[in-house]
PDB file of C-alpha atoms in Angstrom:
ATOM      1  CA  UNK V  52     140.876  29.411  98.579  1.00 41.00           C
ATOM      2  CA  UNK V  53     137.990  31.144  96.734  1.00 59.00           C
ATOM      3  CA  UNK V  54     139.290  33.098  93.847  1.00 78.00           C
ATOM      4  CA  UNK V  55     137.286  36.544  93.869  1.00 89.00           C
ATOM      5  CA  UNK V  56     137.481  38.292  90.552  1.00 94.00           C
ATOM      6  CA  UNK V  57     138.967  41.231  90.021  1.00 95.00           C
ATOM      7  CA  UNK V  58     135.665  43.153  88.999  1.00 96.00           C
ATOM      8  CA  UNK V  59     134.169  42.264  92.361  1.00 97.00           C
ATOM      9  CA  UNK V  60     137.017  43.023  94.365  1.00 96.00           C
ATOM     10  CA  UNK V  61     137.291  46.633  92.218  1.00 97.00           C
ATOM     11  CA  UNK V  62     132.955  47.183  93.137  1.00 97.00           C
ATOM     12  CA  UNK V  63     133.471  45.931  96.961  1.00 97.00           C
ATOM     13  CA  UNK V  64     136.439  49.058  97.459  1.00 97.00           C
ATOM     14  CA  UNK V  65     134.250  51.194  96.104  1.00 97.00           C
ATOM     15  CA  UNK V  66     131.476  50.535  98.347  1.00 98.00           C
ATOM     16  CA  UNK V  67     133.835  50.497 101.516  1.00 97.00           C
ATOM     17  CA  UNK V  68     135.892  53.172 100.458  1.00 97.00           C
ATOM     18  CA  UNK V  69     132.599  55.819 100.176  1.00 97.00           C
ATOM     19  CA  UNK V  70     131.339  54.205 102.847  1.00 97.00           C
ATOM     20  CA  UNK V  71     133.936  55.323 105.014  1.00 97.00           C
ATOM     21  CA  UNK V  72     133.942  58.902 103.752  1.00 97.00           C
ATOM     22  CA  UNK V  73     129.892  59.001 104.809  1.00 96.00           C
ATOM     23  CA  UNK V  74     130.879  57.617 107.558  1.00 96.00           C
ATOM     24  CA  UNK V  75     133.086  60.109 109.235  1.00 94.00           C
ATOM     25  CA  UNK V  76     131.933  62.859 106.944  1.00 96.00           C
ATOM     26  CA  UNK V  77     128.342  64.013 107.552  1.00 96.00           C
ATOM     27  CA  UNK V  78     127.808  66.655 104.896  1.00 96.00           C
ATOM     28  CA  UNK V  79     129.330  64.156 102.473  1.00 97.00           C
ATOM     29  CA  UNK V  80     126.633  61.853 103.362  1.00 96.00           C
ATOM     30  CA  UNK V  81     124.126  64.248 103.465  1.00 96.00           C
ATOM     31  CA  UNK V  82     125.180  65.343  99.620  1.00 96.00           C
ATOM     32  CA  UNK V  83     125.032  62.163  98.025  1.00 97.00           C
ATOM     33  CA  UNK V  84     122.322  60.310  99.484  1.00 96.00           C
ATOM     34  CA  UNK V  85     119.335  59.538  97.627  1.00 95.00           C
ATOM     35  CA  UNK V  86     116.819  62.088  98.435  1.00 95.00           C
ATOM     36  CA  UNK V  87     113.392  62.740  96.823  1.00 95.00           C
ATOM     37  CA  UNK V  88     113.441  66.602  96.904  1.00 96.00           C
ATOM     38  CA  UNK V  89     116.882  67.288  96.395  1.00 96.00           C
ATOM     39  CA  UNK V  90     116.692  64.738  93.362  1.00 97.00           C
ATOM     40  CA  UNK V  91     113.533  66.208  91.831  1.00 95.00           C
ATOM     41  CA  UNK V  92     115.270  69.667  91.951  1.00 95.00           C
ATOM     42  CA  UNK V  93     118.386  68.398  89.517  1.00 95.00           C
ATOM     43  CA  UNK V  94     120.298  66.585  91.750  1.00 97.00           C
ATOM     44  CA  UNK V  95     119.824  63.248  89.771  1.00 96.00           C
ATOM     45  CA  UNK V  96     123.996  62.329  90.803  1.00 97.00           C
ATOM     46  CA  UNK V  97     122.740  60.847  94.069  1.00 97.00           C
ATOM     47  CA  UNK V  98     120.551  57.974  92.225  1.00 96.00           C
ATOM     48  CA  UNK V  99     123.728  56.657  90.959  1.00 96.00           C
ATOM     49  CA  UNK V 100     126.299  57.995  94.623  1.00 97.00           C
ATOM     50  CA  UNK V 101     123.679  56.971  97.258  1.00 96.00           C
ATOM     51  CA  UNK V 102     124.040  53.021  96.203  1.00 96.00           C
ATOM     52  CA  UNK V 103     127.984  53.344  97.515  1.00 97.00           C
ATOM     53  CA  UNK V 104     126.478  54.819 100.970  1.00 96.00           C
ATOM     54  CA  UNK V 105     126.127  52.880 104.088  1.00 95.00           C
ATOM     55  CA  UNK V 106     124.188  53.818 107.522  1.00 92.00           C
ATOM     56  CA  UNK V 107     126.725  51.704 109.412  1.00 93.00           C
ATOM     57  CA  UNK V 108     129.111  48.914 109.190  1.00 94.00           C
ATOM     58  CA  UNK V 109     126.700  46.427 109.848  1.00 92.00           C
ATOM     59  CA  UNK V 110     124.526  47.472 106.441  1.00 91.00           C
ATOM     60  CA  UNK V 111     127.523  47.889 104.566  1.00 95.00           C
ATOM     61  CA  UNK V 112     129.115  43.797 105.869  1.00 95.00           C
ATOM     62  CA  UNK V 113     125.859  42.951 104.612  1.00 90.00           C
ATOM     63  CA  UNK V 114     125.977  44.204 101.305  1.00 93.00           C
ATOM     64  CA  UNK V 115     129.220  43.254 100.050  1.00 96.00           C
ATOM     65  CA  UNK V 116     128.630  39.567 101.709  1.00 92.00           C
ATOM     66  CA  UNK V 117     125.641  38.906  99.994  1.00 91.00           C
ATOM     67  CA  UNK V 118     127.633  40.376  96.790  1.00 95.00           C
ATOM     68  CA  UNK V 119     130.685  38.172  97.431  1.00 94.00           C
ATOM     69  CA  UNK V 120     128.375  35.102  97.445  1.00 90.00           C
ATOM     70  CA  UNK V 121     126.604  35.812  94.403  1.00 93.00           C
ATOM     71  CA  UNK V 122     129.008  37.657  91.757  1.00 96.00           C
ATOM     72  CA  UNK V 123     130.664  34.701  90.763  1.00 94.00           C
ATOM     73  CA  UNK V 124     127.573  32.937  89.747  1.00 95.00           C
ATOM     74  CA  UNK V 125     127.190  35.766  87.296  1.00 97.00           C
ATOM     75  CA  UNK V 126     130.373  36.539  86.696  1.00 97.00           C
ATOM     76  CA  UNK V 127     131.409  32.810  86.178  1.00 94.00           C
ATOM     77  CA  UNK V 128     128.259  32.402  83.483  1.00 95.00           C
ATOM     78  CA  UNK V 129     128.245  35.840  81.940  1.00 95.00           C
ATOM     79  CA  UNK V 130     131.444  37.482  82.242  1.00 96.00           C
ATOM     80  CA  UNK V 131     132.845  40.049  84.473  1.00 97.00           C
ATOM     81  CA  UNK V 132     131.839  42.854  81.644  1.00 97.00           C
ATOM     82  CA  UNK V 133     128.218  42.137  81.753  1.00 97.00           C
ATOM     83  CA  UNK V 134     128.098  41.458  85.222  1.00 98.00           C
ATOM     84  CA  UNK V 135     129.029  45.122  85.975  1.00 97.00           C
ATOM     85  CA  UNK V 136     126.478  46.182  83.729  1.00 97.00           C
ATOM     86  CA  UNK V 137     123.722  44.042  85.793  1.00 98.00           C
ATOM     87  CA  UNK V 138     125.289  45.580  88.988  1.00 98.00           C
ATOM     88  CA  UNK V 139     124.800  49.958  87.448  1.00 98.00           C
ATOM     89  CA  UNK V 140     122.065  49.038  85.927  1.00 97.00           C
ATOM     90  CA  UNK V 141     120.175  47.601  88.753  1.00 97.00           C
ATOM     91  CA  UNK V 142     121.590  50.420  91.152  1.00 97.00           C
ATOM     92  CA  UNK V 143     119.847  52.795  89.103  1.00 97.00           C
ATOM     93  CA  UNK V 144     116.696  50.515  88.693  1.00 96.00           C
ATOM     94  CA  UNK V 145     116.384  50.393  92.713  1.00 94.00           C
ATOM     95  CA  UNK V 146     116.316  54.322  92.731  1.00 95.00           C
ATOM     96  CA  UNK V 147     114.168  54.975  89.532  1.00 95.00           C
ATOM     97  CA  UNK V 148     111.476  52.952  91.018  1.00 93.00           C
ATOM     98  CA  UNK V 149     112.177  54.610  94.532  1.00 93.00           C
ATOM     99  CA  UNK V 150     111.765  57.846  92.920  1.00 94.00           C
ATOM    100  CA  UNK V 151     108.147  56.383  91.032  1.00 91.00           C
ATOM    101  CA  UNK V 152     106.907  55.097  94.142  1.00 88.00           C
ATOM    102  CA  UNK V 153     108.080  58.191  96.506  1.00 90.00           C
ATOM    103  CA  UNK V 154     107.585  60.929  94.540  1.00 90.00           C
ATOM    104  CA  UNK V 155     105.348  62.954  96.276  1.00 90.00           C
ATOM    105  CA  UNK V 156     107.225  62.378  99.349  1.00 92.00           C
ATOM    106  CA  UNK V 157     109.911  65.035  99.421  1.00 92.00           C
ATOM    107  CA  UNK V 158     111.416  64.026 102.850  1.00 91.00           C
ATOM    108  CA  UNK V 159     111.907  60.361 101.983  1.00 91.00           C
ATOM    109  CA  UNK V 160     115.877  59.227 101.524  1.00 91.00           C
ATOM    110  CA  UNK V 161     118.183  56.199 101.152  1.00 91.00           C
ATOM    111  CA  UNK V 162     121.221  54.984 101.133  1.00 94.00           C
ATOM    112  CA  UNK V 163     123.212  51.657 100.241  1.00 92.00           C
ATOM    113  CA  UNK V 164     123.938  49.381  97.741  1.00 94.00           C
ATOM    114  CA  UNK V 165     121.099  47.001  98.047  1.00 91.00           C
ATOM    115  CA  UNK V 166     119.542  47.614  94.940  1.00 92.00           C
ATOM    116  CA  UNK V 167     122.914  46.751  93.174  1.00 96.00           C
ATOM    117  CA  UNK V 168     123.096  43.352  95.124  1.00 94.00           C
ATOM    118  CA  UNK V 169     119.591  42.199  94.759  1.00 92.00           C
ATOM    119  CA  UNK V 170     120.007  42.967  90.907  1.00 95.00           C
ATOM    120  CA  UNK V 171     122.667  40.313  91.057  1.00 96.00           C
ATOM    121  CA  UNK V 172     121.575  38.171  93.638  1.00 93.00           C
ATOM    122  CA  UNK V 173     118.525  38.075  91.310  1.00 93.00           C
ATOM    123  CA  UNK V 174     120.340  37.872  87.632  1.00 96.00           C
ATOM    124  CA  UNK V 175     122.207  34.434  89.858  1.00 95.00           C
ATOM    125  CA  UNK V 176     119.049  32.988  90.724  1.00 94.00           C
ATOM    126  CA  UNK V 177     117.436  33.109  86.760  1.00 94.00           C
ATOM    127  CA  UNK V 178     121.189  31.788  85.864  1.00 95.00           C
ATOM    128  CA  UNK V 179     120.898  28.776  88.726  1.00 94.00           C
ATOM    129  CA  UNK V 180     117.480  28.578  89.804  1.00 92.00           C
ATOM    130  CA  UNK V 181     117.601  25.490  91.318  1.00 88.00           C
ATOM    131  CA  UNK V 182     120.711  26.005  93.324  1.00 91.00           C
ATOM    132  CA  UNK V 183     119.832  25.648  97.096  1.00 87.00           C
ATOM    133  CA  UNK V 184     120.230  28.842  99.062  1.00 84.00           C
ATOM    134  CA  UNK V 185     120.318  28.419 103.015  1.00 77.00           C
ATOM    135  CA  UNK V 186     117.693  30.611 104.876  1.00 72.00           C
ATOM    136  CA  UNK V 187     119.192  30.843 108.384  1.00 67.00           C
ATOM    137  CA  UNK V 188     122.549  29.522 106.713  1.00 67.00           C
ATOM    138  CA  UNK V 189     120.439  26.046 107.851  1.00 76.00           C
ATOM    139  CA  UNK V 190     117.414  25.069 105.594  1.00 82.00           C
ATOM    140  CA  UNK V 191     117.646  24.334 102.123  1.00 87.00           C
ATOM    141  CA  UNK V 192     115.704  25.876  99.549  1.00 88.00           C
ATOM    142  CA  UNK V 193     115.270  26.334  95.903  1.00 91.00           C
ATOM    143  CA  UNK V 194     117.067  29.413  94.732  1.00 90.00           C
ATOM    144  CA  UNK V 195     113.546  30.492  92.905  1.00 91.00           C
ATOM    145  CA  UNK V 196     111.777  30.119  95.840  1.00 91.00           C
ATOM    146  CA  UNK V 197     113.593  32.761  97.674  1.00 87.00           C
ATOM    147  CA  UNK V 198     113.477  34.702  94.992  1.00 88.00           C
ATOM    148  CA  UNK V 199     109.969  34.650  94.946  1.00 90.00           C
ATOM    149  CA  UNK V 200     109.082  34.832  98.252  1.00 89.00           C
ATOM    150  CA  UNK V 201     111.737  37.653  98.863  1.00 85.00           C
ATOM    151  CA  UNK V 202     109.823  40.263  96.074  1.00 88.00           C
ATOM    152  CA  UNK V 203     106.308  39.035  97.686  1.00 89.00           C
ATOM    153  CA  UNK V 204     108.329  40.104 100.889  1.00 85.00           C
ATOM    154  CA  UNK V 205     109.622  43.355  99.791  1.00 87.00           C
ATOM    155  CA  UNK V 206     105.486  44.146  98.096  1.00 85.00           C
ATOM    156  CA  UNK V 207     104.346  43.617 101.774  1.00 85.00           C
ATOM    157  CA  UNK V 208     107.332  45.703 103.253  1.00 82.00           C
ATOM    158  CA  UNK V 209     106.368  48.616 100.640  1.00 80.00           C
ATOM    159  CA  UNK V 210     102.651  48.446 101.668  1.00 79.00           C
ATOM    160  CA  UNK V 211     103.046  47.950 105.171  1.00 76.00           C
ATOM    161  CA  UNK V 212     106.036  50.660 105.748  1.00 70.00           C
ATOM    162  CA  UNK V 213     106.791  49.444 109.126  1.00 62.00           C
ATOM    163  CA  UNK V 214     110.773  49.240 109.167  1.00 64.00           C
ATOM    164  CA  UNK V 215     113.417  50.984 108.088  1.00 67.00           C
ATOM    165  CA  UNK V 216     114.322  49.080 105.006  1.00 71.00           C
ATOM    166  CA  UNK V 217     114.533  50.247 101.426  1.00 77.00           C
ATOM    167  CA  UNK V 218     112.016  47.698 100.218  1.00 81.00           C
ATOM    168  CA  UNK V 219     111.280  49.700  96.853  1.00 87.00           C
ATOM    169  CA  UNK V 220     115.359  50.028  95.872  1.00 88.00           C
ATOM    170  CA  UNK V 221     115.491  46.409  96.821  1.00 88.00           C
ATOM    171  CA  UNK V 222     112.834  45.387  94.114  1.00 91.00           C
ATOM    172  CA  UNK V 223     114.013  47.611  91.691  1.00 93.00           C
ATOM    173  CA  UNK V 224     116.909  46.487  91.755  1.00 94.00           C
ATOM    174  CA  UNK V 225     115.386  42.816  91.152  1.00 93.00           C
ATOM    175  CA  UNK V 226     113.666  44.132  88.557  1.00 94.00           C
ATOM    176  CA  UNK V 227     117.087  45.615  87.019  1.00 96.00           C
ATOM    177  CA  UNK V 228     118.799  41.963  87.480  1.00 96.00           C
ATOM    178  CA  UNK V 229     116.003  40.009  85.878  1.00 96.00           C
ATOM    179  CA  UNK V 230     115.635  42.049  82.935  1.00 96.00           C
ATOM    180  CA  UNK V 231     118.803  42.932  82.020  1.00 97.00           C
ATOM    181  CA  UNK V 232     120.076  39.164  82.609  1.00 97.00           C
ATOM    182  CA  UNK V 233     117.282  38.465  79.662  1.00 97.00           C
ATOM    183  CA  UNK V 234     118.811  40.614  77.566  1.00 97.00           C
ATOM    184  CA  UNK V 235     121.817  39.489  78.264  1.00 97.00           C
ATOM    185  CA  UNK V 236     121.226  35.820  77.604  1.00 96.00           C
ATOM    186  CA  UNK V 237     117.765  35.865  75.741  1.00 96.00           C
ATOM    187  CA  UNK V 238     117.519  31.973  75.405  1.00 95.00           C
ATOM    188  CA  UNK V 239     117.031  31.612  79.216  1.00 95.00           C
ATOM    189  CA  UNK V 240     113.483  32.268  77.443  1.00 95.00           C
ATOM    190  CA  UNK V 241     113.031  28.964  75.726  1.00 95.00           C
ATOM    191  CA  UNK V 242     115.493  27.278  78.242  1.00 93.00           C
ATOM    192  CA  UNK V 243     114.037  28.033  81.651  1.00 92.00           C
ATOM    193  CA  UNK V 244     110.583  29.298  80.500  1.00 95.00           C
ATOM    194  CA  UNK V 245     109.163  28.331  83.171  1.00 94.00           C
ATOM    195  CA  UNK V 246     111.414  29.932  85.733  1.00 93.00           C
ATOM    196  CA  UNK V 247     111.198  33.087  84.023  1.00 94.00           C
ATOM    197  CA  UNK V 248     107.518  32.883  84.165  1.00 95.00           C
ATOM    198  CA  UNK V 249     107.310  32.369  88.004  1.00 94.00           C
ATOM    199  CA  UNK V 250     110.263  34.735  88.641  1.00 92.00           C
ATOM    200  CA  UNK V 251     108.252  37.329  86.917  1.00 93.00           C
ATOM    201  CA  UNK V 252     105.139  37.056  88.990  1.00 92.00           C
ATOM    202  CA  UNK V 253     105.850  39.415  91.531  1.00 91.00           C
ATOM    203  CA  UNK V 254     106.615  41.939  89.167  1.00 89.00           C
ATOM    204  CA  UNK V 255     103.453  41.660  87.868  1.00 91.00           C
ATOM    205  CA  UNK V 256     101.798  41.193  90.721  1.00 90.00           C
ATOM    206  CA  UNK V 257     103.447  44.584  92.407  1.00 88.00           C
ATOM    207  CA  UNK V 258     102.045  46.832  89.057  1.00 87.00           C
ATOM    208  CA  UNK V 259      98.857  45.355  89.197  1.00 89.00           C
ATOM    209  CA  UNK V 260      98.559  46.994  93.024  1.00 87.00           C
ATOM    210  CA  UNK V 261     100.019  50.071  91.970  1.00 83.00           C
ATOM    211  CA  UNK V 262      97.724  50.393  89.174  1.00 83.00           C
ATOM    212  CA  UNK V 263      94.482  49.234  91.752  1.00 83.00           C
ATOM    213  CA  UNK V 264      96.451  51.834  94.259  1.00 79.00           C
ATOM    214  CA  UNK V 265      96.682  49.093  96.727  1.00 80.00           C
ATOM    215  CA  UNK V 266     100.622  50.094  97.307  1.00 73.00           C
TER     216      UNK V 266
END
């Protein structure tokens, strides 16, 4: 039986149980999402409360599954202590650069922990980045290569604005993950040069567009 850590278990209740509050409790939800004018007035709680917010149960399964997965890696290689740093500090990385990006957008909002996860899912993939992931739980690939392709995806998602999702939180977050896991464990810089290298491109790439005001 997969042993789940303590320090996951402790993050997933946290989610579900605030989740569950939104849920049946609208002005709850409406008090601690993340919200661009309510946030640039002094509200700056909800960049931390909106990553334990979920739209629905569906979002919310999502989340914690794709945290389940990937906590151990870090946990298992860094330590439960560290790896709730990764997790905060990415949360708040996802919203920061939401808040950069949105700024002049007082009506825009969020919610969920997505920034968190990707922080992790990210910090697992510069730990292991040759591990195979399964895209469509079927086809093998590189765990850099997702990684990759999935902050090319969210650029595209942030330019194009044609769904839903919180691309921005979701790269922040990255961000977050990949650059706290290098503090964390600096040698990964002579180790897996190369990985960090690649795994870094779509950073760069994504403030070279802002800078051109392509995004």
């Amino acid at each position: 039986m997969y042993d789940i850590h303590i320090a996951t278990i402790v993050i997933i209740a946290a989610n579900v149980l605030v989740s569950l509050k939104g849920f049946d409790d609208r002005y709850f939800f409406e008090k601690y999402k993340f919200g661009i004018a309510p946030i640039r007035a002094g509200e700056k709680e909800r960049m931390l409360t909106s990553g334990f917010l979920h739209v629905d149960w569906p979002h919310l399964i999502f989340n914690m599954l794709t945290l389940y997965f990937f906590a151990d890696v870090v946990i298992g290689l860094m330590g439960p202590g560290k790896f709730i740093g990764i997790y905060f500090i990415s949360l708040l990385a996802g919203s920061l650069l939401a808040l950069f990006f949105h700024k002049d957008e007082p009506y825009y909002s969020a919610v969920g922990a997505s920034g968190a996860v990707t922080g992790i899912l990210y910090a697992a993939i510069l730990l292991r980045p040759t591990m195979n992931l399964y895209l469509f739980f079927s086809i093998p690939i590189p765990a850099y290569v997702f990684g990759i392709g999935y902050l090319l995806y969210s650029i595209y998602g942030m330019k194009n604005r044609s769904d839903n999702i919180g691309h921005t939180a979701h790269f922040g977050g990255a961000m977050g993950g990949y650059l706290t896991t290098l503090l964390f464990v600096p040698d990964l810089l002579f180790t897996e040069t190369i990985m960090v290298v690649l795994l870094a491109i779509p950073i760069v790439v994504l403030f070279i567009l802002a800078k051109l005001g392509k995004i």
